[in-house]
mmCIF file of N, CA and C in Angstrom:
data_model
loop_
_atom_site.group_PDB
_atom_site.id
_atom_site.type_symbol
_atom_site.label_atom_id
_atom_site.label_comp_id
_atom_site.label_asym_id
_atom_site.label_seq_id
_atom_site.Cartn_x
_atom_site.Cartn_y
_atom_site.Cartn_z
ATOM 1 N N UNK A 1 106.441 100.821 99.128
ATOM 2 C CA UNK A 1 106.448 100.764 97.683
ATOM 3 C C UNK A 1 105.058 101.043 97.146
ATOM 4 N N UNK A 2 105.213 101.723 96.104
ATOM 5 C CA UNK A 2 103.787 102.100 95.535
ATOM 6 C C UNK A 2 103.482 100.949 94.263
ATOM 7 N N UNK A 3 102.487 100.570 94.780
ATOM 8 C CA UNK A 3 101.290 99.359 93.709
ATOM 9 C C UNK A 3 100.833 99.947 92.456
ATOM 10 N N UNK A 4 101.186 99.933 91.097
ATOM 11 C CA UNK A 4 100.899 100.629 90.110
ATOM 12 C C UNK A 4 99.893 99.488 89.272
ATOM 13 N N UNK A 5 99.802 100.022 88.513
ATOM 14 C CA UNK A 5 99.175 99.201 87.377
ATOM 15 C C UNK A 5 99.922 98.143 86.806
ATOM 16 N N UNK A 6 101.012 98.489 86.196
ATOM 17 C CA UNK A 6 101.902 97.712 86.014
ATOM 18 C C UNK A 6 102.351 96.263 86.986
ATOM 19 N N UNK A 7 102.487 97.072 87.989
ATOM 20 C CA UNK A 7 102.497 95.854 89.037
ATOM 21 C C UNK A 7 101.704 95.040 89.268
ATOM 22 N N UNK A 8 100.172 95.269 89.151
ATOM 23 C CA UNK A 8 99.323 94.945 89.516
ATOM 24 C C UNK A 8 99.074 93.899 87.957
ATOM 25 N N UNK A 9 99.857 94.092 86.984
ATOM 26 C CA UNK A 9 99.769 93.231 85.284
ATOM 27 C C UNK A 9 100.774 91.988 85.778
ATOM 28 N N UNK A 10 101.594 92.724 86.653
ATOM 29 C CA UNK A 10 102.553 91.903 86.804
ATOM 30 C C UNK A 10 102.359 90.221 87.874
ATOM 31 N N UNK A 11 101.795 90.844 88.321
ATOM 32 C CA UNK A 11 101.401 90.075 89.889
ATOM 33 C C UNK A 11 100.453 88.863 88.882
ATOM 34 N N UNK A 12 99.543 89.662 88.885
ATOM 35 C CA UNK A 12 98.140 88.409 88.162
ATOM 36 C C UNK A 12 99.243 87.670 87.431
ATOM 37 N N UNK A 13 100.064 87.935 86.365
ATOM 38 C CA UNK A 13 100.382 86.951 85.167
ATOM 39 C C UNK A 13 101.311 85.814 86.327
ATOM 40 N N UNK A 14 102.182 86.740 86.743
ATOM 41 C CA UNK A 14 102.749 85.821 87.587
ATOM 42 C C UNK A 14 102.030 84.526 88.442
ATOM 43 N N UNK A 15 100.874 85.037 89.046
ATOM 44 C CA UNK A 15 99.954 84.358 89.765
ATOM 45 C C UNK A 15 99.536 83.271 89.166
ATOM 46 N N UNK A 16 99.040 84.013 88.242
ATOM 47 C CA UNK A 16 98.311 82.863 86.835
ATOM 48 C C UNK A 16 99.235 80.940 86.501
ATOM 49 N N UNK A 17 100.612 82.203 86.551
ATOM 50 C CA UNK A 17 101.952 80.863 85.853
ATOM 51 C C UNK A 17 102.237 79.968 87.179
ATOM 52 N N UNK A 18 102.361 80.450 87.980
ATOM 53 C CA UNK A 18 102.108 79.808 89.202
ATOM 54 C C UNK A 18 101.347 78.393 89.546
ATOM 55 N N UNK A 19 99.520 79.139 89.649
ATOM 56 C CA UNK A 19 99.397 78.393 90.067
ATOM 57 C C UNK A 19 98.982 76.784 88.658
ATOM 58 N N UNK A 20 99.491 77.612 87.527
ATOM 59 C CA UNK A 20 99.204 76.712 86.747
ATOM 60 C C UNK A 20 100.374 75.505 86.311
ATOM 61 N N UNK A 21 101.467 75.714 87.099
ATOM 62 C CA UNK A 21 102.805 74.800 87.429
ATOM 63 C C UNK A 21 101.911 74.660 88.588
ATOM 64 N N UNK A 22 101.832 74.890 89.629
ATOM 65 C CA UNK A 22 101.137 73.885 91.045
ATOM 66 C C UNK A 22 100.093 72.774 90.333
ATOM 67 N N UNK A 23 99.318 72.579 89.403
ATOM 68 C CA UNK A 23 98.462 71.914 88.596
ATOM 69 C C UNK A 23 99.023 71.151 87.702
ATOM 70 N N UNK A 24 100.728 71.396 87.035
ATOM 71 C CA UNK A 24 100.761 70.405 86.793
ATOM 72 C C UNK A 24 101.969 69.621 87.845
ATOM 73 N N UNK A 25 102.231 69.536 88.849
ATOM 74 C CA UNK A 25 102.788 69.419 89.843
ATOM 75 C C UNK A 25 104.040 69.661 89.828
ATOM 76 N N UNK A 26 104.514 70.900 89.329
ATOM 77 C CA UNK A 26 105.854 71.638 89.034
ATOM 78 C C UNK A 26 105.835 72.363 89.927
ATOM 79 N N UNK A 27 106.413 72.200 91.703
ATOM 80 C CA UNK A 27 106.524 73.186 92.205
ATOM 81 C C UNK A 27 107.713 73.920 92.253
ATOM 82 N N UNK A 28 109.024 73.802 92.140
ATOM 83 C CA UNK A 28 109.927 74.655 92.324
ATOM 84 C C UNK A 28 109.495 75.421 91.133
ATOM 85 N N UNK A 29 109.154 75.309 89.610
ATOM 86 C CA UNK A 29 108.928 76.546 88.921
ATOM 87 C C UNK A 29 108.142 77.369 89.273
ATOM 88 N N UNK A 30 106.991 76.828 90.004
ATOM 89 C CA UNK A 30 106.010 77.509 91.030
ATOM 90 C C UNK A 30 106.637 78.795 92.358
ATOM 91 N N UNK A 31 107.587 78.147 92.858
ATOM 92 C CA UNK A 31 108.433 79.442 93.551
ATOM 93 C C UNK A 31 109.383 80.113 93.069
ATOM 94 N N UNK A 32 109.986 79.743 92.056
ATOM 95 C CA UNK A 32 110.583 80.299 91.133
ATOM 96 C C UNK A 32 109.910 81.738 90.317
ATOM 97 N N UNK A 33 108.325 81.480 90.325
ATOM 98 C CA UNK A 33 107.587 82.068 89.379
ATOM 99 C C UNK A 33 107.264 83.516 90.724
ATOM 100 N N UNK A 34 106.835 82.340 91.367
ATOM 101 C CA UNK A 34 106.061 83.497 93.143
ATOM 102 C C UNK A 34 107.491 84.404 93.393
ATOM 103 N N UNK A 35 108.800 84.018 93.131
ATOM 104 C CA UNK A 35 110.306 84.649 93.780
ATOM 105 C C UNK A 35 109.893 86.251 92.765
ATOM 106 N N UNK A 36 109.550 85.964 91.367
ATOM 107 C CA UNK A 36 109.466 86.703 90.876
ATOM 108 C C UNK A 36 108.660 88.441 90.999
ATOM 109 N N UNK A 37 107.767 87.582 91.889
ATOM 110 C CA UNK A 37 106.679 88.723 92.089
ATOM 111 C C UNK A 37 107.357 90.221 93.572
ATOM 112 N N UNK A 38 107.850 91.279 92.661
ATOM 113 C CA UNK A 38 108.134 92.133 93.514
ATOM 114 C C UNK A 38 107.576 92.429 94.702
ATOM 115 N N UNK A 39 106.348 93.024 93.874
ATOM 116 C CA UNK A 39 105.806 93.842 95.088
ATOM 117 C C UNK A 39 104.530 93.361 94.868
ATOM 118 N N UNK A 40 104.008 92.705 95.976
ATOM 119 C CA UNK A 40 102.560 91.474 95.961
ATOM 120 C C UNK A 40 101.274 92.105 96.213
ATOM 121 N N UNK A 41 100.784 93.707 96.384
ATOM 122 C CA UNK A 41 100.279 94.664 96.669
ATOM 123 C C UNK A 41 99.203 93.715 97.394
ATOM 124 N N UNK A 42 97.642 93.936 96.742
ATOM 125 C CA UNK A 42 96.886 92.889 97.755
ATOM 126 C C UNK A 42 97.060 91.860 97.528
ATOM 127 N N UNK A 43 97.759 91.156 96.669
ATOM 128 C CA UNK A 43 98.188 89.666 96.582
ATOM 129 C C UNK A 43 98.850 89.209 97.758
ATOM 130 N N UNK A 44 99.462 89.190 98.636
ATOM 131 C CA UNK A 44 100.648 89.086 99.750
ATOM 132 C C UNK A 44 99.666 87.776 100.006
ATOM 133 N N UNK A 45 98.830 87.709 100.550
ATOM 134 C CA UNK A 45 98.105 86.611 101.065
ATOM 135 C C UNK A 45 97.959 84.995 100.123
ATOM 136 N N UNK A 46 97.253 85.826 98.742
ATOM 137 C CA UNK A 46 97.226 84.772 97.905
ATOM 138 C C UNK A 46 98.434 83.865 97.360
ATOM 139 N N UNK A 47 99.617 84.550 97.449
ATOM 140 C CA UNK A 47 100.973 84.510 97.074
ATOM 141 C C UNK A 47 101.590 83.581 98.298
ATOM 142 N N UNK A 48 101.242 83.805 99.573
ATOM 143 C CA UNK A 48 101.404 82.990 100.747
ATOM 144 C C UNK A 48 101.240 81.369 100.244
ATOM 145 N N UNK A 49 99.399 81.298 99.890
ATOM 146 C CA UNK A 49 98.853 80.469 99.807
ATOM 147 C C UNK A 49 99.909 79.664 98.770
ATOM 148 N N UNK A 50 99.886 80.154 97.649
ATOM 149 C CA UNK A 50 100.577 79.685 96.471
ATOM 150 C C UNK A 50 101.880 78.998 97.064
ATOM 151 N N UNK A 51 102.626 79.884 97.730
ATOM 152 C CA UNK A 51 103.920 78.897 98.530
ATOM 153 C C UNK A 51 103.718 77.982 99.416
ATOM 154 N N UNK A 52 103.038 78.299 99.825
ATOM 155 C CA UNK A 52 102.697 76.763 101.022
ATOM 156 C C UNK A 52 102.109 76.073 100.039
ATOM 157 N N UNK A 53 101.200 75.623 99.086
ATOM 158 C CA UNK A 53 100.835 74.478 98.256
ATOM 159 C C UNK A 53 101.903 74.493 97.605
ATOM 160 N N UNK A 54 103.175 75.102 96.952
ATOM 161 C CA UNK A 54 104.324 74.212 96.503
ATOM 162 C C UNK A 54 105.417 74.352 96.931
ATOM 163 N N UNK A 55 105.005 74.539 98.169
ATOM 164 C CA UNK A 55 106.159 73.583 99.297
ATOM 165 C C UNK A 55 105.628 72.411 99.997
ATOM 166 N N UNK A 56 104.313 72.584 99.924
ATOM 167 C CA UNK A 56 103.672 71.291 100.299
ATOM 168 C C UNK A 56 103.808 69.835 99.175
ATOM 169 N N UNK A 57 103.901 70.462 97.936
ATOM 170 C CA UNK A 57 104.377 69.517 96.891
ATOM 171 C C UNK A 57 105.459 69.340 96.717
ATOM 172 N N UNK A 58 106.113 69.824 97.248
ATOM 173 C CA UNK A 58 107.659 69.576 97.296
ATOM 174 C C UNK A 58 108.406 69.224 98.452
ATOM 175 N N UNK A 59 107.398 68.347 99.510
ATOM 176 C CA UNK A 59 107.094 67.507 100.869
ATOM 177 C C UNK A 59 108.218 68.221 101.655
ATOM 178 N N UNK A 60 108.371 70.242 101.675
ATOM 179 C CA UNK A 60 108.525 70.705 102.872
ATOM 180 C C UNK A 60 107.501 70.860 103.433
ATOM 181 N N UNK A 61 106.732 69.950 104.245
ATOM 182 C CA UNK A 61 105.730 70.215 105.222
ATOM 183 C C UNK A 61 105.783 71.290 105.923
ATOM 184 N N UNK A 62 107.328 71.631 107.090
ATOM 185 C CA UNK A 62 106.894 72.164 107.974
ATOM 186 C C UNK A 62 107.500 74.419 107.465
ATOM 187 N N UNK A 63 107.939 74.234 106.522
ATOM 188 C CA UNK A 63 108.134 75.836 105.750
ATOM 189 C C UNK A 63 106.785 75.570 104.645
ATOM 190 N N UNK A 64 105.585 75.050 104.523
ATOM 191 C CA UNK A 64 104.628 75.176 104.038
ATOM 192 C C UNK A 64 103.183 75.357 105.112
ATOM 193 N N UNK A 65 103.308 74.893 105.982
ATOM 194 C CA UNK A 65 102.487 74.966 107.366
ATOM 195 C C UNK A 65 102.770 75.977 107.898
ATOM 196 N N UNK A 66 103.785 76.894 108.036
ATOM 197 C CA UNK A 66 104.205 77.919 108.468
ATOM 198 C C UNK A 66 103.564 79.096 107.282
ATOM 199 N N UNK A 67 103.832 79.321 105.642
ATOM 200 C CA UNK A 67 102.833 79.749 104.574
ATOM 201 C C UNK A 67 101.555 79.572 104.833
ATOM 202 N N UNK A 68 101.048 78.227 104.832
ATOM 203 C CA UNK A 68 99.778 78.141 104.959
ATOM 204 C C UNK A 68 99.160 79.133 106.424
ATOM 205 N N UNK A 69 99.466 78.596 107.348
ATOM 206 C CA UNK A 69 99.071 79.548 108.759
ATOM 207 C C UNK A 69 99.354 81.008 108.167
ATOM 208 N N UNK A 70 99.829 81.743 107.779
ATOM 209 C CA UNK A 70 100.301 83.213 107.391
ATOM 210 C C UNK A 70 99.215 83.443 106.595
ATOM 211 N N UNK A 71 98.418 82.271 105.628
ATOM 212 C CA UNK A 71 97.620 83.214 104.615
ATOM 213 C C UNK A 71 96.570 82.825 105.526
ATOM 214 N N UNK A 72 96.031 81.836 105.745
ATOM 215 C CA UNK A 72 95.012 81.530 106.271
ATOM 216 C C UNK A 72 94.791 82.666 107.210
ATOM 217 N N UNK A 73 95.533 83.598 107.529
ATOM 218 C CA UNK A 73 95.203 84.672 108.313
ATOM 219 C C UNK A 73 94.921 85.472 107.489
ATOM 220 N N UNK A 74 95.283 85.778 106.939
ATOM 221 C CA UNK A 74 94.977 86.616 105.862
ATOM 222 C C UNK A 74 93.934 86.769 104.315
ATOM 223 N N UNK A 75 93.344 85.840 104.443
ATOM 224 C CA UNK A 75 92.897 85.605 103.228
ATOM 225 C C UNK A 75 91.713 85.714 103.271
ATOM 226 N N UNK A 76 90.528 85.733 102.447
ATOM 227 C CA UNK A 76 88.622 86.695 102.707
ATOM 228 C C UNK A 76 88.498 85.473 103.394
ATOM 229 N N UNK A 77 87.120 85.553 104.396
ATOM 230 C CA UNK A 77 86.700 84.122 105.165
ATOM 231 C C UNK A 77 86.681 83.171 103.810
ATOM 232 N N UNK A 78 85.768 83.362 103.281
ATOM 233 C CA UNK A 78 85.601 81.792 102.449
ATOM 234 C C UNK A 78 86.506 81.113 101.653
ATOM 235 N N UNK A 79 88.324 81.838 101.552
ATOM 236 C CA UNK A 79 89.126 81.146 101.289
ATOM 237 C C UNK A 79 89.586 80.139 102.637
ATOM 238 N N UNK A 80 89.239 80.747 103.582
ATOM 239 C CA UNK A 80 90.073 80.473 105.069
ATOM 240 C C UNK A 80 90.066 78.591 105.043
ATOM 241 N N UNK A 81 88.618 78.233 105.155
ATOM 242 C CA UNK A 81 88.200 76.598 105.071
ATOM 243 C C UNK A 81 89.486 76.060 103.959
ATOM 244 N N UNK A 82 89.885 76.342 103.340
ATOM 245 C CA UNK A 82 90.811 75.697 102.033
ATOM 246 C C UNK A 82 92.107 76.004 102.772
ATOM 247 N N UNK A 83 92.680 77.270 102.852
ATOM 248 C CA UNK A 83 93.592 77.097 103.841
ATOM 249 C C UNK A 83 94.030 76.486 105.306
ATOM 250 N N UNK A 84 92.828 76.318 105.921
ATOM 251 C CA UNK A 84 93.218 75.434 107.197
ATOM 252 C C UNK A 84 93.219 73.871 107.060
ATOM 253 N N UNK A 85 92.279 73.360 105.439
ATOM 254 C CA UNK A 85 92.644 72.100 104.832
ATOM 255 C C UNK A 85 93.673 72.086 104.561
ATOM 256 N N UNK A 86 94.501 72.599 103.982
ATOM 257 C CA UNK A 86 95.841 72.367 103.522
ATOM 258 C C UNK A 86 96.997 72.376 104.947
ATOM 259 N N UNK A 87 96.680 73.270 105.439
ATOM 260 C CA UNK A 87 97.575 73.543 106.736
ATOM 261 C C UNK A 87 97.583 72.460 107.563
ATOM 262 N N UNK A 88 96.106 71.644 107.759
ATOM 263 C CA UNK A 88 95.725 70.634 108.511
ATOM 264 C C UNK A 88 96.467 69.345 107.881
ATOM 265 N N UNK A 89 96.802 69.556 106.774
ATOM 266 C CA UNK A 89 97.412 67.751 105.670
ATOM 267 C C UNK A 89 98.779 68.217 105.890
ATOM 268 N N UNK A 90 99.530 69.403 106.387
ATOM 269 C CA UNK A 90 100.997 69.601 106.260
ATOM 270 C C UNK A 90 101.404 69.421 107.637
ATOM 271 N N UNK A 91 100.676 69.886 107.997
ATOM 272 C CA UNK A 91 100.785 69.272 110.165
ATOM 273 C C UNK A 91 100.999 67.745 110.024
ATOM 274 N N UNK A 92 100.042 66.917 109.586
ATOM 275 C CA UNK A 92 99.953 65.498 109.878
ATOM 276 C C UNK A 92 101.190 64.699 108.652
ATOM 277 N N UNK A 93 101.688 65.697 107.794
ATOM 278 C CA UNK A 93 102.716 65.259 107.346
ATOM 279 C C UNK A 93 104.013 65.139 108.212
ATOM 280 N N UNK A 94 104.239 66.333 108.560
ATOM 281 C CA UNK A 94 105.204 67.188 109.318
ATOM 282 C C UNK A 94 106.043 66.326 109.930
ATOM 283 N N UNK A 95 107.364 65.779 109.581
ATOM 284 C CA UNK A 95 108.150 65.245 111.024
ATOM 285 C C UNK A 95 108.472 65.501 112.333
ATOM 286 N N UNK A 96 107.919 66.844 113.029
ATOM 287 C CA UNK A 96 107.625 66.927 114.083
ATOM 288 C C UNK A 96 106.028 68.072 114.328
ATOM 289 N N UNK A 97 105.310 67.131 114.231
ATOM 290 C CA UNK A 97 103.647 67.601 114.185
ATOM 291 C C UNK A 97 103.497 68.698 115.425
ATOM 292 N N UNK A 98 103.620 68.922 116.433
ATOM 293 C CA UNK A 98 103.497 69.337 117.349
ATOM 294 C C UNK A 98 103.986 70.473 117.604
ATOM 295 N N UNK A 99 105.298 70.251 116.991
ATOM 296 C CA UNK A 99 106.261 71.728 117.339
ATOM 297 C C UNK A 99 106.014 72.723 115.907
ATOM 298 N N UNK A 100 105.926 72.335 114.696
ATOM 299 C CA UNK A 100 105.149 72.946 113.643
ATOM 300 C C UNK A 100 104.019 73.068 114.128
ATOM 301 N N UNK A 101 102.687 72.340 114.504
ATOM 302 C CA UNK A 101 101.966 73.128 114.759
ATOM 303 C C UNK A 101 102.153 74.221 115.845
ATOM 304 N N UNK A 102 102.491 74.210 116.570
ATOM 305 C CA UNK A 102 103.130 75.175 117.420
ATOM 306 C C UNK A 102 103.425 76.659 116.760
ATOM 307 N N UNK A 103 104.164 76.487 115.858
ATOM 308 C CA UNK A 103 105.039 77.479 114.853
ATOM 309 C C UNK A 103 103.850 78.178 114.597
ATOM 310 N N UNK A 104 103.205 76.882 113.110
ATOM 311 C CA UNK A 104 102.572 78.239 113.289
ATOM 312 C C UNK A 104 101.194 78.492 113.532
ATOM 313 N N UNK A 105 100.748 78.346 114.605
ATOM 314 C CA UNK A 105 99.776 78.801 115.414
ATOM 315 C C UNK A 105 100.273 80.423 115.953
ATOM 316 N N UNK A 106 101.718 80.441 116.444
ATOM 317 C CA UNK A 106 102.172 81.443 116.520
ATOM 318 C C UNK A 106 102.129 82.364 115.722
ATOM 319 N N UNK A 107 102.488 81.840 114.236
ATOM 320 C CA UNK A 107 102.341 82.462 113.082
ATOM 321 C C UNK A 107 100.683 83.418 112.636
ATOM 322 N N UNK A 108 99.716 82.357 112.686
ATOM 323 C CA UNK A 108 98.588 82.972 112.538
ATOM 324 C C UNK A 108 98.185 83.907 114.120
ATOM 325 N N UNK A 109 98.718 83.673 114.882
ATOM 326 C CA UNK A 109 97.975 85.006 115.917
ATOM 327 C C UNK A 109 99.169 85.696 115.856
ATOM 328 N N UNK A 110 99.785 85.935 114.814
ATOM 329 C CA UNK A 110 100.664 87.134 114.882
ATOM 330 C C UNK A 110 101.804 87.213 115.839
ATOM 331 N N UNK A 111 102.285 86.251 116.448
ATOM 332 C CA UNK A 111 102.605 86.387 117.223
ATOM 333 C C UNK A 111 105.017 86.699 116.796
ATOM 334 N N UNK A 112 104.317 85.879 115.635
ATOM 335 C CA UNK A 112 105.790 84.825 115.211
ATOM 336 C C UNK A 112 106.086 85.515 113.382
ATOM 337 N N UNK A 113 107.080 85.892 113.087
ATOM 338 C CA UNK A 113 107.060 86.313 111.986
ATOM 339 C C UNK A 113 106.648 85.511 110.646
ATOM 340 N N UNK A 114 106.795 85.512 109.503
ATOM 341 C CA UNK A 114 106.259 84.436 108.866
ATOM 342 C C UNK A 114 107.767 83.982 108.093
ATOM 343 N N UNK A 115 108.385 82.400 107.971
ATOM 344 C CA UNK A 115 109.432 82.552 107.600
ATOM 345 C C UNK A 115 109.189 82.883 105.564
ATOM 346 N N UNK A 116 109.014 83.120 105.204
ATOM 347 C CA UNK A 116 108.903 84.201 103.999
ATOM 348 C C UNK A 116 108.259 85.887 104.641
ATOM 349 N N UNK A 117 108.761 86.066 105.685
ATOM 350 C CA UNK A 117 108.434 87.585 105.735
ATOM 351 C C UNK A 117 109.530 88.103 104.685
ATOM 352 N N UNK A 118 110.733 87.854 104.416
ATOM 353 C CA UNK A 118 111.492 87.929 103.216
ATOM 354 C C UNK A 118 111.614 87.765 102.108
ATOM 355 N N UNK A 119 110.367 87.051 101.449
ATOM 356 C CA UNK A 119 110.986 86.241 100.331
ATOM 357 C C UNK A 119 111.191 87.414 99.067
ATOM 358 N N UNK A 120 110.321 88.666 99.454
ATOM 359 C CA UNK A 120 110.186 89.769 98.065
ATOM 360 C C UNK A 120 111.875 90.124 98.253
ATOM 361 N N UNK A 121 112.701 89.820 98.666
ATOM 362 C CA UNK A 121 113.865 90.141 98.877
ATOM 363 C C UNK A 121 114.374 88.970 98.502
ATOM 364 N N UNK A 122 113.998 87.960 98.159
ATOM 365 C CA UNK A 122 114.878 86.536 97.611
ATOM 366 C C UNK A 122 115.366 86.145 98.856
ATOM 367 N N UNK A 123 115.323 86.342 100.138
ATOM 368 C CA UNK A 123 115.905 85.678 101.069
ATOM 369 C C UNK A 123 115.710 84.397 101.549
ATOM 370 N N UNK A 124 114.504 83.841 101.092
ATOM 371 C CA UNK A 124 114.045 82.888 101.872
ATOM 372 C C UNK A 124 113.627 81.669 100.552
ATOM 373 N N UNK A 125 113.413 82.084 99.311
ATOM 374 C CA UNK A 125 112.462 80.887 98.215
ATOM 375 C C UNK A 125 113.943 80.269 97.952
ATOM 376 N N UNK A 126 113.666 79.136 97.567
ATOM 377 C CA UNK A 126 114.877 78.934 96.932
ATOM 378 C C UNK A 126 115.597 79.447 95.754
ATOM 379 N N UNK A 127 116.741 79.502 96.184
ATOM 380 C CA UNK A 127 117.159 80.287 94.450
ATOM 381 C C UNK A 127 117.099 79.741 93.539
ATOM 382 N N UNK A 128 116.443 80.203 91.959
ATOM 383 C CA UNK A 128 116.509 79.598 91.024
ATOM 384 C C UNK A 128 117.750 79.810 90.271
ATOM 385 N N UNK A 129 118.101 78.451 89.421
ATOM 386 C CA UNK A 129 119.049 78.884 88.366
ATOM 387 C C UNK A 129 118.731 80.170 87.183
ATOM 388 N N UNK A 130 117.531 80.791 86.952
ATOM 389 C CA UNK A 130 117.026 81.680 86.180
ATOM 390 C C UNK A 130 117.735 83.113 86.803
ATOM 391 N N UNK A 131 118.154 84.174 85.699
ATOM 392 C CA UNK A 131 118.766 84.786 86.036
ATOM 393 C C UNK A 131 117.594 86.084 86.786
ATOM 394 N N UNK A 132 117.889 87.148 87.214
ATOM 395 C CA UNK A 132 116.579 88.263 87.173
ATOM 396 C C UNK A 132 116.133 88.740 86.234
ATOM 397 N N UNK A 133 116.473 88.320 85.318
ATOM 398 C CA UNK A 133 116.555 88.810 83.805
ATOM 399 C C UNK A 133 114.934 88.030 83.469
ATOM 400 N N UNK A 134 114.829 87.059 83.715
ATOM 401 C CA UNK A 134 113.960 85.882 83.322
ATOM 402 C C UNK A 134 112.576 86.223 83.927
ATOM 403 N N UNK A 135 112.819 87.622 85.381
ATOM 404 C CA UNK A 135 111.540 87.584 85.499
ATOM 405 C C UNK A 135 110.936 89.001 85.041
ATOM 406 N N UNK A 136 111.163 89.731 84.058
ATOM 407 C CA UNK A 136 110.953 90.670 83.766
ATOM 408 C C UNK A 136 109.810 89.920 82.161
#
């Protein structure tokens, strides 16, 4: 898919609404908002991040530790320290610590797909009651 301008208007605002429901601790509108974002051009990473902090607020630990590991690979070094904090508080949440970390360790050396390798396809965020209409 080609990254236009448009897209690129699209992504930030989205981003913006995002992470400003993660702040006020609204996360399903938070993936609701991220479901929205088509095509994540260089966002893919930051957009990671954004789902693992509200799935982490929405105490799925171990489908937010799995996000978090995916961006933390991905993201410039000096975001990385913030992502392996967060990744590190969703492990020690995690009802099985060991085998999530496991996951995704796999996840960050590439080894293991990321479970939102789907989500620009709606396969994987949860569905919102908002129609597609809502994210235009």
């Amino acid at each position: 898919m080609n990254f236009n301008r448009s897209d690129f208007v699209r992504a930030v605002k989205r981003i913006t609404e995002a992470t400003g429901y993660l702040e006020l601790e609204m996360p399903q509108q938070a993936l609701e908002t991220l479901r929205c974002i088509s095509v994540p051009g260089p966002f893919a990473a930051q957009i990671e991040f954004l789902c693992g902090k509200a799935l982490q607020q929405n105490h799925q630990f171990e489908d937010a530790a799995v996000c978090l590991a995916a961006a933390a690979k991905d993201v410039p070094a000096p975001f990385q320290k913030e992502a392996f904090a967060y990744l590190t508080e969703c492990l020690k949440e995690s009802t099985n610590p060991q085998q999530t970390a496991l996951e995704s360790f796999g996840v960050f050396r590439g080894a293991k797909p990321t479970l939102t390798a789907h989500r620009f396809a709606g396969q994987s965020l949860p569905q919102s009651h908002a129609s597609d209409a809502d994210c235009n």
